[in-house]
Short mmCIF file of C-alpha atoms in Angstrom, two decimals:
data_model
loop_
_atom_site.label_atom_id
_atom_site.label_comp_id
_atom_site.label_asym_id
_atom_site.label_seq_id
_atom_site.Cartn_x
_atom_site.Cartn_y
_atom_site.Cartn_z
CA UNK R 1 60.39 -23.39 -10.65
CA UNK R 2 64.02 -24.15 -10.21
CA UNK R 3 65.33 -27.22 -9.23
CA UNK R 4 67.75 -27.65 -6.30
CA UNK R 5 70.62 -28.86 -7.35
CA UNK R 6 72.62 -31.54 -5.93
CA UNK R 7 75.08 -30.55 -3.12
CA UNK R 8 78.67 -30.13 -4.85
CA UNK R 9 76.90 -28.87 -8.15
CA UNK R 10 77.74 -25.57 -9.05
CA UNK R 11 74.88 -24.26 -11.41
CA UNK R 12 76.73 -21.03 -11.21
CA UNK R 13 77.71 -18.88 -14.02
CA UNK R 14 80.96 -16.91 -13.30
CA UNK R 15 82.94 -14.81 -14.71
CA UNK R 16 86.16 -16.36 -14.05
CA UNK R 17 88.02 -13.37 -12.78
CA UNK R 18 90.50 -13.97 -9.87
CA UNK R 19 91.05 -11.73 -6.37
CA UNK R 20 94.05 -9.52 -7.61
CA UNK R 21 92.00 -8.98 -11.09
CA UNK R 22 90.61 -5.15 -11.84
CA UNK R 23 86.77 -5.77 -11.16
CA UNK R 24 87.53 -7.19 -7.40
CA UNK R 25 90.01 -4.99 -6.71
CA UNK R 26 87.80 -2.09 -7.22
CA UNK R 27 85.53 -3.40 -4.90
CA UNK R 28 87.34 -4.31 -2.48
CA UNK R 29 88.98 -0.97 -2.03
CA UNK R 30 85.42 1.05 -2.29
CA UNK R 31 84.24 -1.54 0.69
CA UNK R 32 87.06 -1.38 2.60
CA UNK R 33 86.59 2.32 3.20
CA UNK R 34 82.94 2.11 3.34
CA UNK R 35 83.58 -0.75 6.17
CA UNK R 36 85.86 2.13 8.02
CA UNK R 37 83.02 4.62 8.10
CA UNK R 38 80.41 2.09 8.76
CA UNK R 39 82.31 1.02 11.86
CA UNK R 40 82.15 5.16 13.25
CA UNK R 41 78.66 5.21 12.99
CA UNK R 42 78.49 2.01 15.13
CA UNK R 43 79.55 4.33 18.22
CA UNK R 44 78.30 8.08 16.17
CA UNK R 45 75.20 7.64 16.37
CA UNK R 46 74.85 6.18 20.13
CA UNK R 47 76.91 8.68 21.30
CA UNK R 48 74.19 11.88 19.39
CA UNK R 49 71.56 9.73 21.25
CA UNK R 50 73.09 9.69 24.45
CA UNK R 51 73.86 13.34 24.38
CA UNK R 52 69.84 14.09 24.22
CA UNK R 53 68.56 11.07 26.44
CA UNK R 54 69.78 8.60 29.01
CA UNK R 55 67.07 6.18 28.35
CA UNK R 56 68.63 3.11 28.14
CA UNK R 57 65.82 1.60 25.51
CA UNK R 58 66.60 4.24 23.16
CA UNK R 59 70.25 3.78 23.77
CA UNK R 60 70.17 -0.10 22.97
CA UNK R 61 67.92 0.78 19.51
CA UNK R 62 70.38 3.44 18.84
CA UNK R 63 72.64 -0.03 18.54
CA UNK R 64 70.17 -1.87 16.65
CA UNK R 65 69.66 -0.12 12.80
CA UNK R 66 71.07 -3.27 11.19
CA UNK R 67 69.00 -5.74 12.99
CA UNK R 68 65.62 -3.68 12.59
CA UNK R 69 66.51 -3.52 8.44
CA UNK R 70 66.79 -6.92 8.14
CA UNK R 71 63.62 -7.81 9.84
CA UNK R 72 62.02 -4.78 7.80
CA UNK R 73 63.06 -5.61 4.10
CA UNK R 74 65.51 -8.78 4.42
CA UNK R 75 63.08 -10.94 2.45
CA UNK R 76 61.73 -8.18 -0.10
CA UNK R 77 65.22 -7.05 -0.66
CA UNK R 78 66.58 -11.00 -2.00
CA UNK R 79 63.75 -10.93 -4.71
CA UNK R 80 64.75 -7.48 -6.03
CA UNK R 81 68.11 -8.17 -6.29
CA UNK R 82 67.69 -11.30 -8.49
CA UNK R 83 65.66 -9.21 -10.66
CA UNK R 84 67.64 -6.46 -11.43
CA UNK R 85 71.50 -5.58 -12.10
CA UNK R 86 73.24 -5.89 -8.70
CA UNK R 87 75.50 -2.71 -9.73
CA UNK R 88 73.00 -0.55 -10.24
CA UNK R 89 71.21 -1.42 -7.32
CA UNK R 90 74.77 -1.19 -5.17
CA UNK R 91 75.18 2.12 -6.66
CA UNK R 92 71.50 3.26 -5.91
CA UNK R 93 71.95 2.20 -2.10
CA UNK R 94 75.35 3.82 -1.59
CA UNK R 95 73.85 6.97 -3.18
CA UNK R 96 70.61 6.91 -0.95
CA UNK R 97 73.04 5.70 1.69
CA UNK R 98 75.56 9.00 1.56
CA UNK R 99 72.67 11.39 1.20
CA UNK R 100 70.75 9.63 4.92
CA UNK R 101 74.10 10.17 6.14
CA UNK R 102 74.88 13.71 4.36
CA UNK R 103 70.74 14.43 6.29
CA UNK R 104 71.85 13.02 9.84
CA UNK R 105 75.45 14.98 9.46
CA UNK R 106 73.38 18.35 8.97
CA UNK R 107 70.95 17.86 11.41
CA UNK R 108 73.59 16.70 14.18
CA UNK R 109 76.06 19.85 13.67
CA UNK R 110 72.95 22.08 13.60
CA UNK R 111 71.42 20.68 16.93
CA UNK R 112 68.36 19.81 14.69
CA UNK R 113 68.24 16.28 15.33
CA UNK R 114 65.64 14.90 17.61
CA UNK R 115 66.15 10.90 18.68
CA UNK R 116 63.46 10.04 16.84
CA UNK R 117 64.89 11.32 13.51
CA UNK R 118 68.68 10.24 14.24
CA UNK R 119 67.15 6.82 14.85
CA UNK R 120 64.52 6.44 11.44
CA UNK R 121 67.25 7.80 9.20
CA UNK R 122 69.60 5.08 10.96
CA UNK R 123 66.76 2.51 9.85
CA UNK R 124 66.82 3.86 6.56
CA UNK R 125 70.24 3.60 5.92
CA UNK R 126 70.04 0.37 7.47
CA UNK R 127 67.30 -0.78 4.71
CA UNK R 128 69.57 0.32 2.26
CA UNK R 129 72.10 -1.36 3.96
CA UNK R 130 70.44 -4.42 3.65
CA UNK R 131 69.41 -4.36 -0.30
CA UNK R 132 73.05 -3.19 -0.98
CA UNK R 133 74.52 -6.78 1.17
CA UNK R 134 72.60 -8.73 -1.01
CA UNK R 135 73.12 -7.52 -4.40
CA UNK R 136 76.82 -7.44 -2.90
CA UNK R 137 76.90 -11.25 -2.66
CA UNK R 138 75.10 -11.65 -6.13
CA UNK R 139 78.00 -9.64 -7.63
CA UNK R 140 80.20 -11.26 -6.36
CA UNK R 141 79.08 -14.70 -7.47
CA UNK R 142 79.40 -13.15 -10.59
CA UNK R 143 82.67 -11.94 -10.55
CA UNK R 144 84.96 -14.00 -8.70
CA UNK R 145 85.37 -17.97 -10.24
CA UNK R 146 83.95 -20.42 -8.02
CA UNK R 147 87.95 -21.44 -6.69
CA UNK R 148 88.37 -18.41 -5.72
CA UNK R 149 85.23 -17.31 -3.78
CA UNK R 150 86.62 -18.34 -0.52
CA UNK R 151 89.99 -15.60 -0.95
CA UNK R 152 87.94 -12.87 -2.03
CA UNK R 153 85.30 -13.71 0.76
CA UNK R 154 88.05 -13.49 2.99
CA UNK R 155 89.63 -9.85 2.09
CA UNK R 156 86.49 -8.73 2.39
CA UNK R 157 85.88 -10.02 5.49
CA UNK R 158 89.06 -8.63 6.94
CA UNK R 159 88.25 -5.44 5.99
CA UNK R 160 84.86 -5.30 7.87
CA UNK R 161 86.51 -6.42 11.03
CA UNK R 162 89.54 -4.11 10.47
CA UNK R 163 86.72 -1.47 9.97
CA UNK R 164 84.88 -2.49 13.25
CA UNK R 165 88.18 -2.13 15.27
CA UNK R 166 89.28 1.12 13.89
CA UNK R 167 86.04 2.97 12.81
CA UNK R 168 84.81 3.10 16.52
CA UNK R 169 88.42 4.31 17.61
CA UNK R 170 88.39 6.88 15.11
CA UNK R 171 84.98 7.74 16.16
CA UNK R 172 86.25 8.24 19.84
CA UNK R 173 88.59 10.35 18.91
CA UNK R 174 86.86 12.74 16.87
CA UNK R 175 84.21 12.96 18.76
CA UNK R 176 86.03 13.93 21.64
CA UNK R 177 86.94 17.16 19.17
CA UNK R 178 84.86 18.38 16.67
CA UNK R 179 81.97 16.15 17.90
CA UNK R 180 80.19 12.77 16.80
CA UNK R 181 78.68 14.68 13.85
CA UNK R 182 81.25 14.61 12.08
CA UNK R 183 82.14 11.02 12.02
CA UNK R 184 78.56 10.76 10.43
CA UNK R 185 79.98 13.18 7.60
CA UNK R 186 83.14 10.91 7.27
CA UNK R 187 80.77 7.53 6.51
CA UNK R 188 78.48 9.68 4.09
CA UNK R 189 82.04 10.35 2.18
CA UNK R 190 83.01 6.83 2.87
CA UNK R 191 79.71 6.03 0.47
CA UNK R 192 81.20 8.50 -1.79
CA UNK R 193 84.46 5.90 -2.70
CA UNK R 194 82.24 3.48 -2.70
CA UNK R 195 80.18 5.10 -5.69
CA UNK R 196 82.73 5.99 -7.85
CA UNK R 197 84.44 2.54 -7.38
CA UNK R 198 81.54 0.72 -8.57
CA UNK R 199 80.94 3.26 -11.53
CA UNK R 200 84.18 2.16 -12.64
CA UNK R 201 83.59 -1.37 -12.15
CA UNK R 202 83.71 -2.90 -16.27
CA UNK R 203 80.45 -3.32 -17.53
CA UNK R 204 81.15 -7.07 -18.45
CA UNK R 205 82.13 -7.91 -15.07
CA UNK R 206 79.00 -7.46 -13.50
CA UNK R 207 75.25 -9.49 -14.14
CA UNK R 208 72.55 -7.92 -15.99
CA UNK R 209 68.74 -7.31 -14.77
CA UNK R 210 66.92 -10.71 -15.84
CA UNK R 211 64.40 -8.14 -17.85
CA UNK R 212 60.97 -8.89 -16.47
CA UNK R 213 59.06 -6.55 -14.76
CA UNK R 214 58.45 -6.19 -10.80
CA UNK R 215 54.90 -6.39 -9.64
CA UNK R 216 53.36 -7.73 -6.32
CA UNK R 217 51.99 -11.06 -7.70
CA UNK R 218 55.45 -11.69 -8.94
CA UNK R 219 57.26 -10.84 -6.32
CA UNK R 220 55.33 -13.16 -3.93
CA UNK R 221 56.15 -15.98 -6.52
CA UNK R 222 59.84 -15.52 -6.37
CA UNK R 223 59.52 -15.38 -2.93
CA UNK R 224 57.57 -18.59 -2.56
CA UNK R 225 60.54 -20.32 -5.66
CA UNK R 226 63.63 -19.23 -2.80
CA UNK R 227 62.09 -20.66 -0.05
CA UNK R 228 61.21 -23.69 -1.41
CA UNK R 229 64.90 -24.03 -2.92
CA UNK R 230 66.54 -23.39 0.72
CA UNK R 231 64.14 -25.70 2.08
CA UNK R 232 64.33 -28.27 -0.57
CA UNK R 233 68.38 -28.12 -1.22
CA UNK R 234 69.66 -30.36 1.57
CA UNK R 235 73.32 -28.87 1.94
CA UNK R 236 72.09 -25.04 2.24
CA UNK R 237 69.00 -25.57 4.16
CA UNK R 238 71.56 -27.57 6.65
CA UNK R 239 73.99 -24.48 6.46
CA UNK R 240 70.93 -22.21 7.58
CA UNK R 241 70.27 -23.96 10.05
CA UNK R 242 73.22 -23.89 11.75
CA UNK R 243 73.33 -20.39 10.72
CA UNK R 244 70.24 -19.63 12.84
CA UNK R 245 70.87 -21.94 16.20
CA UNK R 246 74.24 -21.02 16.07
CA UNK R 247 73.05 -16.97 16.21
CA UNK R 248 70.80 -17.61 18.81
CA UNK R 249 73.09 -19.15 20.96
CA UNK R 250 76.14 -16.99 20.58
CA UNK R 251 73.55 -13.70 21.41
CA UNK R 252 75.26 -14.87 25.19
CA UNK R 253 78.62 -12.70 23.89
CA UNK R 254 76.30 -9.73 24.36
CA UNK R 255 77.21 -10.69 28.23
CA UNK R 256 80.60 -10.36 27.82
CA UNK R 257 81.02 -6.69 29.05
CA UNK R 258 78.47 -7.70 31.90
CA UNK R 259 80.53 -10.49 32.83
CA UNK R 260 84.10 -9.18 33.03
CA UNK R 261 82.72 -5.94 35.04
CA UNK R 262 80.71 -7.61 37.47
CA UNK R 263 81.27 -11.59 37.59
CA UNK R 264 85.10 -11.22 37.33
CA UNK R 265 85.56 -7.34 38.81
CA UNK R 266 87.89 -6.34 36.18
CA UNK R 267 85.86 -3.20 35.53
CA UNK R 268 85.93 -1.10 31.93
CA UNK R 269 89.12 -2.11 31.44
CA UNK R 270 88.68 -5.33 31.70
CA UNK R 271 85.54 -5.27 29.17
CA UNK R 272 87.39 -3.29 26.84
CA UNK R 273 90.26 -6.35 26.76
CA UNK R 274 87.94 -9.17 26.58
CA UNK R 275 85.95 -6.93 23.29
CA UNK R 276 89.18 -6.42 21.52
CA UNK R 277 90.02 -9.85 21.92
CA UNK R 278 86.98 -10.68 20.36
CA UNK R 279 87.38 -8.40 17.46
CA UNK R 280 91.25 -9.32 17.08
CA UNK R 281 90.23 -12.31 16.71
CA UNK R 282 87.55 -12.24 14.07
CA UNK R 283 90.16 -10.22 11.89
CA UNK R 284 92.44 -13.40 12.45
CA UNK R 285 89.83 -15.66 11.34
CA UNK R 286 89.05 -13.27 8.38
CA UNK R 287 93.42 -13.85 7.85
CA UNK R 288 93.48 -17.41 7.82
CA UNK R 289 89.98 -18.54 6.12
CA UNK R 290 91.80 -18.42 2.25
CA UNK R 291 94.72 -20.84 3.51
CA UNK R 292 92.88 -23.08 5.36
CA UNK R 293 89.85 -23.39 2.86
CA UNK R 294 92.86 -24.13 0.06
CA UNK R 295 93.73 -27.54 2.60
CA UNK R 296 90.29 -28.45 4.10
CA UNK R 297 86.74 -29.14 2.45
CA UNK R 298 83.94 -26.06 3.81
CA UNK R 299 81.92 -28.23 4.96
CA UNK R 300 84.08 -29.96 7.55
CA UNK R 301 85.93 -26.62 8.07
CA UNK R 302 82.48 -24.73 9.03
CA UNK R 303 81.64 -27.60 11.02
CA UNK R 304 85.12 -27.63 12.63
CA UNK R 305 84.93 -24.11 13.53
CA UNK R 306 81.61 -24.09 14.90
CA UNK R 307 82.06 -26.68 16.67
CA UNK R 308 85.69 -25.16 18.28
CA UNK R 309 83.53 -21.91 19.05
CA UNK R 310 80.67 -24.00 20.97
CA UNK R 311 83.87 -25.29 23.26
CA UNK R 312 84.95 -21.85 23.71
CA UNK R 313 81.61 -20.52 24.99
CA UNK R 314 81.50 -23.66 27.17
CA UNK R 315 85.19 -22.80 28.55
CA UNK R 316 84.25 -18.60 28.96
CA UNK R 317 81.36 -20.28 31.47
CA UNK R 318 84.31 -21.43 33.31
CA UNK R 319 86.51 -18.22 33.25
CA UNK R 320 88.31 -17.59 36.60
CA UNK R 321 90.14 -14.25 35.18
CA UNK R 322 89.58 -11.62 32.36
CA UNK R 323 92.53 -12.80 30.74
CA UNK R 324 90.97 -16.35 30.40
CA UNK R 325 87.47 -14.73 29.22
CA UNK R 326 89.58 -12.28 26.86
CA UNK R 327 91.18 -15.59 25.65
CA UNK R 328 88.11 -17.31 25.26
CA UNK R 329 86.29 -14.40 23.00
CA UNK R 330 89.06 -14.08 21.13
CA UNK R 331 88.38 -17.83 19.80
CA UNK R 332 84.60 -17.06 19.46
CA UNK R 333 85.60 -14.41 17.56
CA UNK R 334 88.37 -16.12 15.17
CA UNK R 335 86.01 -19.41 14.58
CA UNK R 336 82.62 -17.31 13.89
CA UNK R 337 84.20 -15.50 11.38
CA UNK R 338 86.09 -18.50 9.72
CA UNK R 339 82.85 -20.25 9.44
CA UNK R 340 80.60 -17.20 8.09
CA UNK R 341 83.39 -16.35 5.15
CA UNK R 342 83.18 -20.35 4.41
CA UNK R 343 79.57 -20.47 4.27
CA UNK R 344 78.82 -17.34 2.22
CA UNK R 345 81.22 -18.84 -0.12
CA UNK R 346 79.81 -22.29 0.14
CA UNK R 347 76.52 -20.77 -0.99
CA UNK R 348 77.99 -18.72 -3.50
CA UNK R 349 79.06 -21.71 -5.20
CA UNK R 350 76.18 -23.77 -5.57
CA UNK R 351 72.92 -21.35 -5.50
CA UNK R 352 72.23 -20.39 -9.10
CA UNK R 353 72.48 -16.98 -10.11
CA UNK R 354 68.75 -16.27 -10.53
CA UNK R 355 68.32 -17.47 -6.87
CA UNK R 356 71.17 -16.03 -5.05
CA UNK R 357 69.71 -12.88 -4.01
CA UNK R 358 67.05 -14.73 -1.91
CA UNK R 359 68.78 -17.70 -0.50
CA UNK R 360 71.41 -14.71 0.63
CA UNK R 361 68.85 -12.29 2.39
CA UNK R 362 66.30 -15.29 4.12
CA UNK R 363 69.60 -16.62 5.58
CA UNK R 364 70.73 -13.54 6.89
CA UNK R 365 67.18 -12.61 8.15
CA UNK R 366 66.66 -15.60 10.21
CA UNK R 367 70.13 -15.54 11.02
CA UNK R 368 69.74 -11.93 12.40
CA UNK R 369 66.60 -12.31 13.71
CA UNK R 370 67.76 -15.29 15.93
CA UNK R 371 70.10 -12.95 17.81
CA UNK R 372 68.42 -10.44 19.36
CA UNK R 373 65.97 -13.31 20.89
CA UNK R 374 68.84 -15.17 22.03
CA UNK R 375 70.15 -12.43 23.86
CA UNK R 376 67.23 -11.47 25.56
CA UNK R 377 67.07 -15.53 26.69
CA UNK R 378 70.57 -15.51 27.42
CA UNK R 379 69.73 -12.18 30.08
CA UNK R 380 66.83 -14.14 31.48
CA UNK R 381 68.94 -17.46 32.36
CA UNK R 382 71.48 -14.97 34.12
CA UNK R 383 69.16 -13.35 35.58
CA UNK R 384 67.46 -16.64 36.82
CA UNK R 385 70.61 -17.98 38.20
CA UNK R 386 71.73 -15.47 40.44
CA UNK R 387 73.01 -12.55 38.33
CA UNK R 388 75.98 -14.80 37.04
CA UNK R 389 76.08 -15.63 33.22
CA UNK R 390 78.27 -18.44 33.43
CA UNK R 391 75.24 -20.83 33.34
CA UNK R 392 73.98 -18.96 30.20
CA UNK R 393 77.71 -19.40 28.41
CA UNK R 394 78.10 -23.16 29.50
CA UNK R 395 74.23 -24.03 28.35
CA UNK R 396 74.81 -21.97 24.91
CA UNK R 397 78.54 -24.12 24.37
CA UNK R 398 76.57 -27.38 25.12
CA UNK R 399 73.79 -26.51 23.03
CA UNK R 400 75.60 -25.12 20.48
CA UNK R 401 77.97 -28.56 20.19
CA UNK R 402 75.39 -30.89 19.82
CA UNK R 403 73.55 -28.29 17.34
CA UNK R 404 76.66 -28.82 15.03
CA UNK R 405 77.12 -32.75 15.03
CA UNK R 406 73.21 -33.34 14.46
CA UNK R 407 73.93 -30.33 11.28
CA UNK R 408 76.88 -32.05 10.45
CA UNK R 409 75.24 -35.48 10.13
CA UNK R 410 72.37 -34.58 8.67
CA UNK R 411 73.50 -32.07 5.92
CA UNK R 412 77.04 -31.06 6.23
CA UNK R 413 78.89 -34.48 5.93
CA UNK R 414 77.10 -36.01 2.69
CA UNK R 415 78.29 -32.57 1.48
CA UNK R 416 82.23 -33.47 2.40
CA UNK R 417 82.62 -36.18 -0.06
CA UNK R 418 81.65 -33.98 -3.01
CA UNK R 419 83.73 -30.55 -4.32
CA UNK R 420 81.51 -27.81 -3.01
#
């Protein structure tokens, strides 16, 4: 069984290759279009389900693919992926990936589509989805040098958010034309880039399957080896922790829209300020995550940032105005995604290679998992306290401050005296 290694040590084998290098190029121009389509199938696929129902349950799962894949295959998917080549599986998922979405595209322009099938192929993307992420983060381990995990974290980053501001605009705007099928058969093409980018990625650039066999006994073993390394490994079980009461408490931004439209009046307008402020501001936190990690150490820097965005949910309980909540989400969004690129990179640097894939996907499945019970928590305490969420936002800041100094002490700190 592997040993954890010490916090700071980077058991890591990389290839040395640097952001503006071929391999990362490549794919960071095959995600950054994938991230563009991925964001108009955020609103695509609501909007086919809302044209057949107006069943609100089947209108929040219609929001939920991502979430339901991770909690379906987020722990199966980490142990493939550190058994076999990460391209191969990347090119496998964005394959399976353009033909779902090739399937929905069909079935949506020929009124075929029942909710139930628009919402299993959305699963089924979203499995793929999932599998793809991880071997993602393996490969990139692999091909970026440890110094410069944090810059290519970043671009990557920025894309995703630039994709979840402008995907869902394009999607509004072709929908309101030719219809929301056909933002489906943009993301299936969107896939397409994606393939042919990593087909030309260089063969030496990317790891190789670890050549033994998968079987069900052996896949409950590697299982059993990652867990026990992210509980064992005292700097990335602290970073997962945070990870996951950090997730649960900021589920309350999923009252943001409630709370500018009925505890501040400002109506649809006023939601859709306070949102972009939120996304505006995670593609500024995507902007400035490279300089900053180049002038502070990650683990004071994700501690730093959580702890700014705890204030700023603490503050948004306070909000007298839209502006101020608008404000207010904007830093949510700018610190959450400084401290996310930090700690995939943080990880990236001192997981070995062989366990990568399945410290990446148990994070991000209790990570994910955390937020959908968080919001349903955070609707209860508003709902308990007279319709008004700002008891839910100041209880989630307060929480979510003293989450970060016990991490900090405990994990994070012993961390900031070594190079991590």
């Amino acid at each position: 069984m592997t040993r954890p290694a010490e916090p700071g040590a980077s058991t890591a084998s990389h290839a040395g290759s640097r952001p503006r290098d071929l391999p990362f190029l490549l794919l960071w121009g095959g995600q950054s279009v994938s991230a563009v389509g991925d964001g108009m199938a955020l609103l695509a696929i609501p909007l086919l389900v809302l044209e057949q129902t107006s069943d609100p349950v089947l209108a929040a799962l219609a929001a939920t693919p991502q979430t339901i894949g991770y909690l379906l295959s987020g722990l199966v998917a980490g142990a493939l992926v550190d058994r076999l080549d990460t391209r191969r599986v990347m090119l496998a998922c964005d394959a399976a990936r353009l033909a779902v979405f090739a399937l929905l595209t069909a079935l949506a322009l020929a009124g075929a589509a029942p909710v139930w099938v628009l919402l299993g192929l959305a699963v089924v993307a979203a499995v793929f989805g999932v599998l793809f992420d991880t071997a993602h983060a393996a490969m990139l381990q692999g091909i970026l040098a440890p110094a410069h995990l944090v810059a290519g974290n970043s671009r990557l980053e920025l894309s995703t958010q630039l994709g979840v501001l402008a995907g869902p605009a394009l999607a509004g705007a072709i929908a309101a034309g030719p219809g929301a099928g056909v933002c489906l058969l943009v993301d299936a093409a969107s896939y397409g880039v994606s393939v042919v980018t990593l087909w030309l990625l260089p063969r030496d650039a990317v790891r190789r399957e670890r050549g033994s066999g998968l079987s069900v006994r052996r896949a409950a073993g590697d299982l059993r080896e990652g867990l026990s390394y992210l509980w064992r490994h005292r700097l990335v079980r602290a970073v997962c922790g945070l990870q996951v009461v950090v997730n649960l408490l900021l589920a309350v931004e999923t009252l943001i829209v409630f709370f500018a439209v009925h505890t501040l009046g400002g109506g649809p307008a006023g939601a859709s300020v306070a949102l972009a402020a939120g996304a505006g501001g995670g593609v500024l936190g995507a902007s400035i995550a490279g300089p900053l990690g180049r002038r502070v150490a990650a683990p004071v820097l994700i501690s730093g940032a959580l702890l700014v965005l705890a204030g700023a949910l603490a503050a948004a309980s306070a909000a007298p105005s839209v502006a101020w909540l608008a404000a207010a989400n904007l830093v949510i969004g700018l610190t959450s995604v400084l401290a996310t690129v930090h700690i995939r990179a943080l990880r990236q640097r001192v997981v070995p290679p062989e366990l990568i894939g399945r410290v990446t996907a148990t994070a991000r499945t209790l990570a994910v998992a955390a937020y959908p019970l968080g919001a349903v928590l955070a609707g209860q305490l508003t709902a308990m306290t007279g319709q008004s969420p700002r008891v839910a936002f100041a209880v989630a800041g307060l929480l979510g401050a003293g989450a970060v100094v016990v991490g900090h002490r405990t994990g994070l700190r012993p961390a900031a005296q070594t190079t991590v």
